[in-house]
XYZ file of C-alpha atoms in Angstrom:
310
model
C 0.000 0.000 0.000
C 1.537 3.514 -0.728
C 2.506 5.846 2.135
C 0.558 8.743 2.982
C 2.270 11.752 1.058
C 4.185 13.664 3.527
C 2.244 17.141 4.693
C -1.392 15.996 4.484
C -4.018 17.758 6.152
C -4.222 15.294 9.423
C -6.886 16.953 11.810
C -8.503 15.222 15.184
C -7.767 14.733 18.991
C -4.917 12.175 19.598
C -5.348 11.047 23.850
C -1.693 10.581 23.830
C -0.546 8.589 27.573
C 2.836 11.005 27.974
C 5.646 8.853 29.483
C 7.397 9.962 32.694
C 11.228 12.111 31.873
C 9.263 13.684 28.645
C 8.462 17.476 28.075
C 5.121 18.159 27.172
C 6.781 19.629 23.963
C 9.137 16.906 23.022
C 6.299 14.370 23.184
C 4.175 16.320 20.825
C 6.598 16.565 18.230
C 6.676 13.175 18.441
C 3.372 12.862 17.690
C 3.477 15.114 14.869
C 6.014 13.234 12.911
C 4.687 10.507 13.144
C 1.638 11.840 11.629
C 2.914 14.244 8.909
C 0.779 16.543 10.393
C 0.915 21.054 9.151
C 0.022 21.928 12.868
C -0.242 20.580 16.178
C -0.642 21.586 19.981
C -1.137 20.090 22.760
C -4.115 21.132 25.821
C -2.616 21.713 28.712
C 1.709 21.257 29.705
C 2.494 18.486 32.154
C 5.662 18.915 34.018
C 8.420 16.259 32.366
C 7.733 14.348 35.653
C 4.181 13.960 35.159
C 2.485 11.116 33.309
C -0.780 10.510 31.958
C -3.657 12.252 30.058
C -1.892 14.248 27.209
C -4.439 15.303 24.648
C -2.778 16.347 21.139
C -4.889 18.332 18.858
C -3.927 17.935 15.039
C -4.667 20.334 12.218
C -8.040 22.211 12.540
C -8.717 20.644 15.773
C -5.853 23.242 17.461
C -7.934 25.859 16.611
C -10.035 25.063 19.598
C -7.579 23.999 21.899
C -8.252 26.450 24.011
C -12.126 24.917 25.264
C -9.549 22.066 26.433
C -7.200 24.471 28.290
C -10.161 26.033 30.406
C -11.232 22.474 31.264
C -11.256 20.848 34.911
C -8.650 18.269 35.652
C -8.396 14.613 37.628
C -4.845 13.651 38.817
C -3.545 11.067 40.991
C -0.799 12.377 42.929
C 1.634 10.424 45.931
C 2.787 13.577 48.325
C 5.742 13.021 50.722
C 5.977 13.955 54.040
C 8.455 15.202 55.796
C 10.572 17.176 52.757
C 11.096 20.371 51.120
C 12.530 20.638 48.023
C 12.417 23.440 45.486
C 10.448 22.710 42.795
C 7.693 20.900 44.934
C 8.874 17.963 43.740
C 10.862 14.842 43.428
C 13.145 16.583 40.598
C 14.203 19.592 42.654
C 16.914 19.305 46.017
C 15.883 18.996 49.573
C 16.019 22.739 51.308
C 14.692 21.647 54.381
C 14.110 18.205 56.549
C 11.511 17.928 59.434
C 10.878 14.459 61.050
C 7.766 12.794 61.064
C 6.024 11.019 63.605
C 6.142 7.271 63.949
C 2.822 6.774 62.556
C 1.227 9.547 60.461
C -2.423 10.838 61.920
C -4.768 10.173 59.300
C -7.142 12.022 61.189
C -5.049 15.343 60.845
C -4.046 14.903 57.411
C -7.697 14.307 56.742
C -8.807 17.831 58.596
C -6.015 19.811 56.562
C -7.328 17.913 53.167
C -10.891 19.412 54.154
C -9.433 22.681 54.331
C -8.316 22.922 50.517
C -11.089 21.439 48.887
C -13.793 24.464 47.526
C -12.024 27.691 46.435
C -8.941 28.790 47.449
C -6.536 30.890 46.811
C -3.031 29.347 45.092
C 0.409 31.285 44.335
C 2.102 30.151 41.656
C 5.112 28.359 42.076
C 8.384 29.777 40.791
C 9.075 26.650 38.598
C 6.500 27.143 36.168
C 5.708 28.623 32.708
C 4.083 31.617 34.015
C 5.660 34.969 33.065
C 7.038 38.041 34.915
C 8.375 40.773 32.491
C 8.432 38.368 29.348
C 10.427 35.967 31.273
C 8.925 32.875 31.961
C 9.324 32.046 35.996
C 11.354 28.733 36.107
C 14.123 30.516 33.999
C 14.322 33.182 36.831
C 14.465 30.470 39.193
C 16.977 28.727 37.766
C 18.886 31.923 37.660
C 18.383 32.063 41.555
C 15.621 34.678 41.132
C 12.437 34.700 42.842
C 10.051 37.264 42.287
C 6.760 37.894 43.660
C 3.053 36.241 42.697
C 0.248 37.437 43.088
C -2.297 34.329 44.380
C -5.015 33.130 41.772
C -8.066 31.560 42.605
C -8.703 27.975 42.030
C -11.231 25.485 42.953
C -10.599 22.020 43.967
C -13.516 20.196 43.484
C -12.732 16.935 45.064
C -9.501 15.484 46.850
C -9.668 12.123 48.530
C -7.452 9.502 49.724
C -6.033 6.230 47.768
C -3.278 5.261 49.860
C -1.480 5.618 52.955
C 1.934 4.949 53.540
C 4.384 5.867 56.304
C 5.619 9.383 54.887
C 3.220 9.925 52.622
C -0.326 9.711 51.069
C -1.797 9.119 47.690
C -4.773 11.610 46.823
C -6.970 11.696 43.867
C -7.586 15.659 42.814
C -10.436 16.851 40.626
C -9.794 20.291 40.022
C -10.153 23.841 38.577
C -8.069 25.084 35.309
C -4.721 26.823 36.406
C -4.199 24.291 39.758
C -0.984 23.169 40.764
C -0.316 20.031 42.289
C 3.221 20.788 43.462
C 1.970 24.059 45.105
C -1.385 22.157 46.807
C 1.168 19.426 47.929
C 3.549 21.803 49.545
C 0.678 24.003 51.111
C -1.057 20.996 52.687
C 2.099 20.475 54.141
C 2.869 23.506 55.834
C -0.687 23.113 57.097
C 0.242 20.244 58.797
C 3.679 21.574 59.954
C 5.671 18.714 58.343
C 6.587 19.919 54.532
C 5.912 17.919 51.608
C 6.230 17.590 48.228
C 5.089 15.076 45.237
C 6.877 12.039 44.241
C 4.394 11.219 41.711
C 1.910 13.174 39.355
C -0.527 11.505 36.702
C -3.082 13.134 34.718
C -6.425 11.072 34.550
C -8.720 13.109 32.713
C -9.217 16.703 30.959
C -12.716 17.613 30.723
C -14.775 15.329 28.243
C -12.046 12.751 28.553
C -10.719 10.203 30.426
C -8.084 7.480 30.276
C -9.494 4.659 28.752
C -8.445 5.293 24.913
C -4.913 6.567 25.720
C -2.077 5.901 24.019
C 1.460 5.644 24.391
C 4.218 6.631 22.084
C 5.547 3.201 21.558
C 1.784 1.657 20.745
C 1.667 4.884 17.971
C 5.344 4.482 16.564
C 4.181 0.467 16.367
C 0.536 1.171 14.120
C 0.602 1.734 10.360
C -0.151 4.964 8.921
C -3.870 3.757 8.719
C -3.850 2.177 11.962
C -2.681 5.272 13.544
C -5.341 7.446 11.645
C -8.227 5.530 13.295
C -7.381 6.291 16.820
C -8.047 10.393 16.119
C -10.958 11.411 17.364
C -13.023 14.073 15.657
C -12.338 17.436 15.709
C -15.790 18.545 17.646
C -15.372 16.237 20.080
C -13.398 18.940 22.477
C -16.628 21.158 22.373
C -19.499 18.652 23.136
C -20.506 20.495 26.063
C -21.716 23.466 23.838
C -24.910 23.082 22.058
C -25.398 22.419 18.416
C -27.231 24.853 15.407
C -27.862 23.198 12.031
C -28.429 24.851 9.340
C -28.895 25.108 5.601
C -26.226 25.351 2.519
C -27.099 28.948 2.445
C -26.816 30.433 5.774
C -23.764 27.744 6.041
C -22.081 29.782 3.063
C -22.281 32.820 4.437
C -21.032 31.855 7.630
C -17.947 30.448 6.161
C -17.431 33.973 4.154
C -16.997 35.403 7.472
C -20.206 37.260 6.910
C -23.656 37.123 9.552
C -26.646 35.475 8.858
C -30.230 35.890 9.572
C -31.911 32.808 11.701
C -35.768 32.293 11.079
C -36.105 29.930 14.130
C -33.670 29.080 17.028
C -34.440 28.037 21.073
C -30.748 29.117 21.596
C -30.551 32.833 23.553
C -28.645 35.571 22.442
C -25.149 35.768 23.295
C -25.342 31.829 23.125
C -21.787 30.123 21.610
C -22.546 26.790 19.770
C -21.451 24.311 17.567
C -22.097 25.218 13.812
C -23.214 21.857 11.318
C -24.103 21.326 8.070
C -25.471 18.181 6.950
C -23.972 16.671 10.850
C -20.622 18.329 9.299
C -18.931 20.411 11.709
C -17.819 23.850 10.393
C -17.133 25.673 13.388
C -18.471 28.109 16.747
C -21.222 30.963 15.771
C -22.605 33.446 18.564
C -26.183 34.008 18.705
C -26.897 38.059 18.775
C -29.557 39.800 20.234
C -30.930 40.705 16.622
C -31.620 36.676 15.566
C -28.423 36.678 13.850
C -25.990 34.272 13.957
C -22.393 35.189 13.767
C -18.981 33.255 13.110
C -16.798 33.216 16.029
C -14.220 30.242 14.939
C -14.174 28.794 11.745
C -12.746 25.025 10.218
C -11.310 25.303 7.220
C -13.507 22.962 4.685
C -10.898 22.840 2.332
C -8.598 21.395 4.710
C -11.400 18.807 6.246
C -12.143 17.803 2.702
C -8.480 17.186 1.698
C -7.470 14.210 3.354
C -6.928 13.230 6.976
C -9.458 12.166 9.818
């Protein structure tokens, strides 16, 4: 069978399962080659330490990457006790020691936990992507710099208990866009008076989806071209929590000229954002307006759809 040419249009959602020691980056590259693909981006970094839930969105479907990046987020997470370091985790060097009891009080651990789930408010940590004066902040802090951050609010919707272990517990996180792990790990921590820091980060779901259809790198460098093709999922599959508007060839065409277009009927309110088809073909996000119009807000390109790829 002939190879795909080189530089088709390859557009979907690839649930990539990012191996441990990997940038975020590096791993989608990967996944790029080995799909030929014009564009790619990922939904959301995960420190090289992390593992787990990567989605990669291919082609068109990085033009709504962002719904992905506002999404809520599961992790499993192991936090030690009794350690410092300075990156909040099991990468960074040990700034301070305390010693731990000879058997950790679940019952106090438990009491701090209840303390961080709901809203709170989160600094960043200094090893992250965040910027400060163009700079992102784990260059500065590799430079020795530390600057100040101003606390954001997050929301942790849920954090329970796996596992206990002498020094240490396993939680399970669901939580807001923007949380970090490292920084929740340390802060329950201090809380307790005992320092901490995670040994062990894995991503188990991004909004919509979960873990089950993952993939690793190795399982994708192993599948054919064609193989590899069938495990995209479709590019409106990142935006099935907004709702849908059909509608005919015309008002379709003049929606993809970037122009507005009356509506005769629709239950949607104004100021609504939803998913535009045509004959179940997804073309994009409209906006509802106050005047029965509907407007283009995001566009696919057809020709690109149409060319080739998933």
């Amino acid at each position: 069978m002939a190879r795909r040419r080189k530089g088709l249009p390859i557009n979907g959602v690839l649930l990539l399962d990012k191996p441990k020691g990997v940038s975020s980056n590096h791993a989608l590259q990967r996944v790029r080659r080995l799909f030929q693909a014009r564009k790619a981006g990922h939904t959301g970094t995960l420190d090289p330490m992390a593992t787990g839930l990567l989605p990669v969105c291919l082609g068109e479907a990085t033009k709504f990457s962002a719904h992905l990046l506002e999404a809520d987020k599961v992790y499993r997470t192991r936090i030690k006790f009794g350690e410092v370091t300075t990156t909040g985790d099991a990468e960074g060097d040990v700034v301070e020691r305390r010693s731990l009891p000879t058997t950790l009080d679940r019952d106090a651990v438990e009491a701090v936990l209840e303390r961080f789930r709901g809203e709170i408010d989160q600094v960043p940590p200094m090893y992250s992507a965040l910027k400060h004066q163009g700079r992102k902040l784990y260059e500065l802090a590799r430079e020795g710099e530390t600057v100040a951050r101003a606390p954001r609010r997050v929301t942790i919707y849920d954090m329970r208990p796996l596992g206990w272990e002498p020094d240490g517990v396993w939680l399970q996180v669901r939580c807001s866009k923007g949380t970090y792990i490292r920084t929740l790990a340390e802060d329950i921590g201090a809380a307790l008076g005992l320092g901490a820091h995670i040994t062990a980060l894995e991503r188990l779901e991004t909004g919509p989806f979960d873990s089950e259809r993952r993939l690793s790198l190795e399982a994708l460098e192993a599948m054919s071209d064609e193989e590899r093709l069938a495990q995209l999922l479709p590019v409106d599959v990142m935006l099935e929590h907004l709702p849908t508007l059909s509608v005919a060839e015309t008002v379709a065409q003049r929606l993809l000229l970037g122009q507005r277009a009356e509506l005769a009927d629709s239950q949607l309110a104004p100021g609504t954002t939803a998913r535009l088809y045509r004959d179940e073909s997804f073309l994009g996000l409209v906006e509802l307006t106050a005047q029965g119009e509907v407007t283009p807000r995001r566009l696919v390109d057809t020709t690109a759809l149409n060319s080739g790829g998933a």
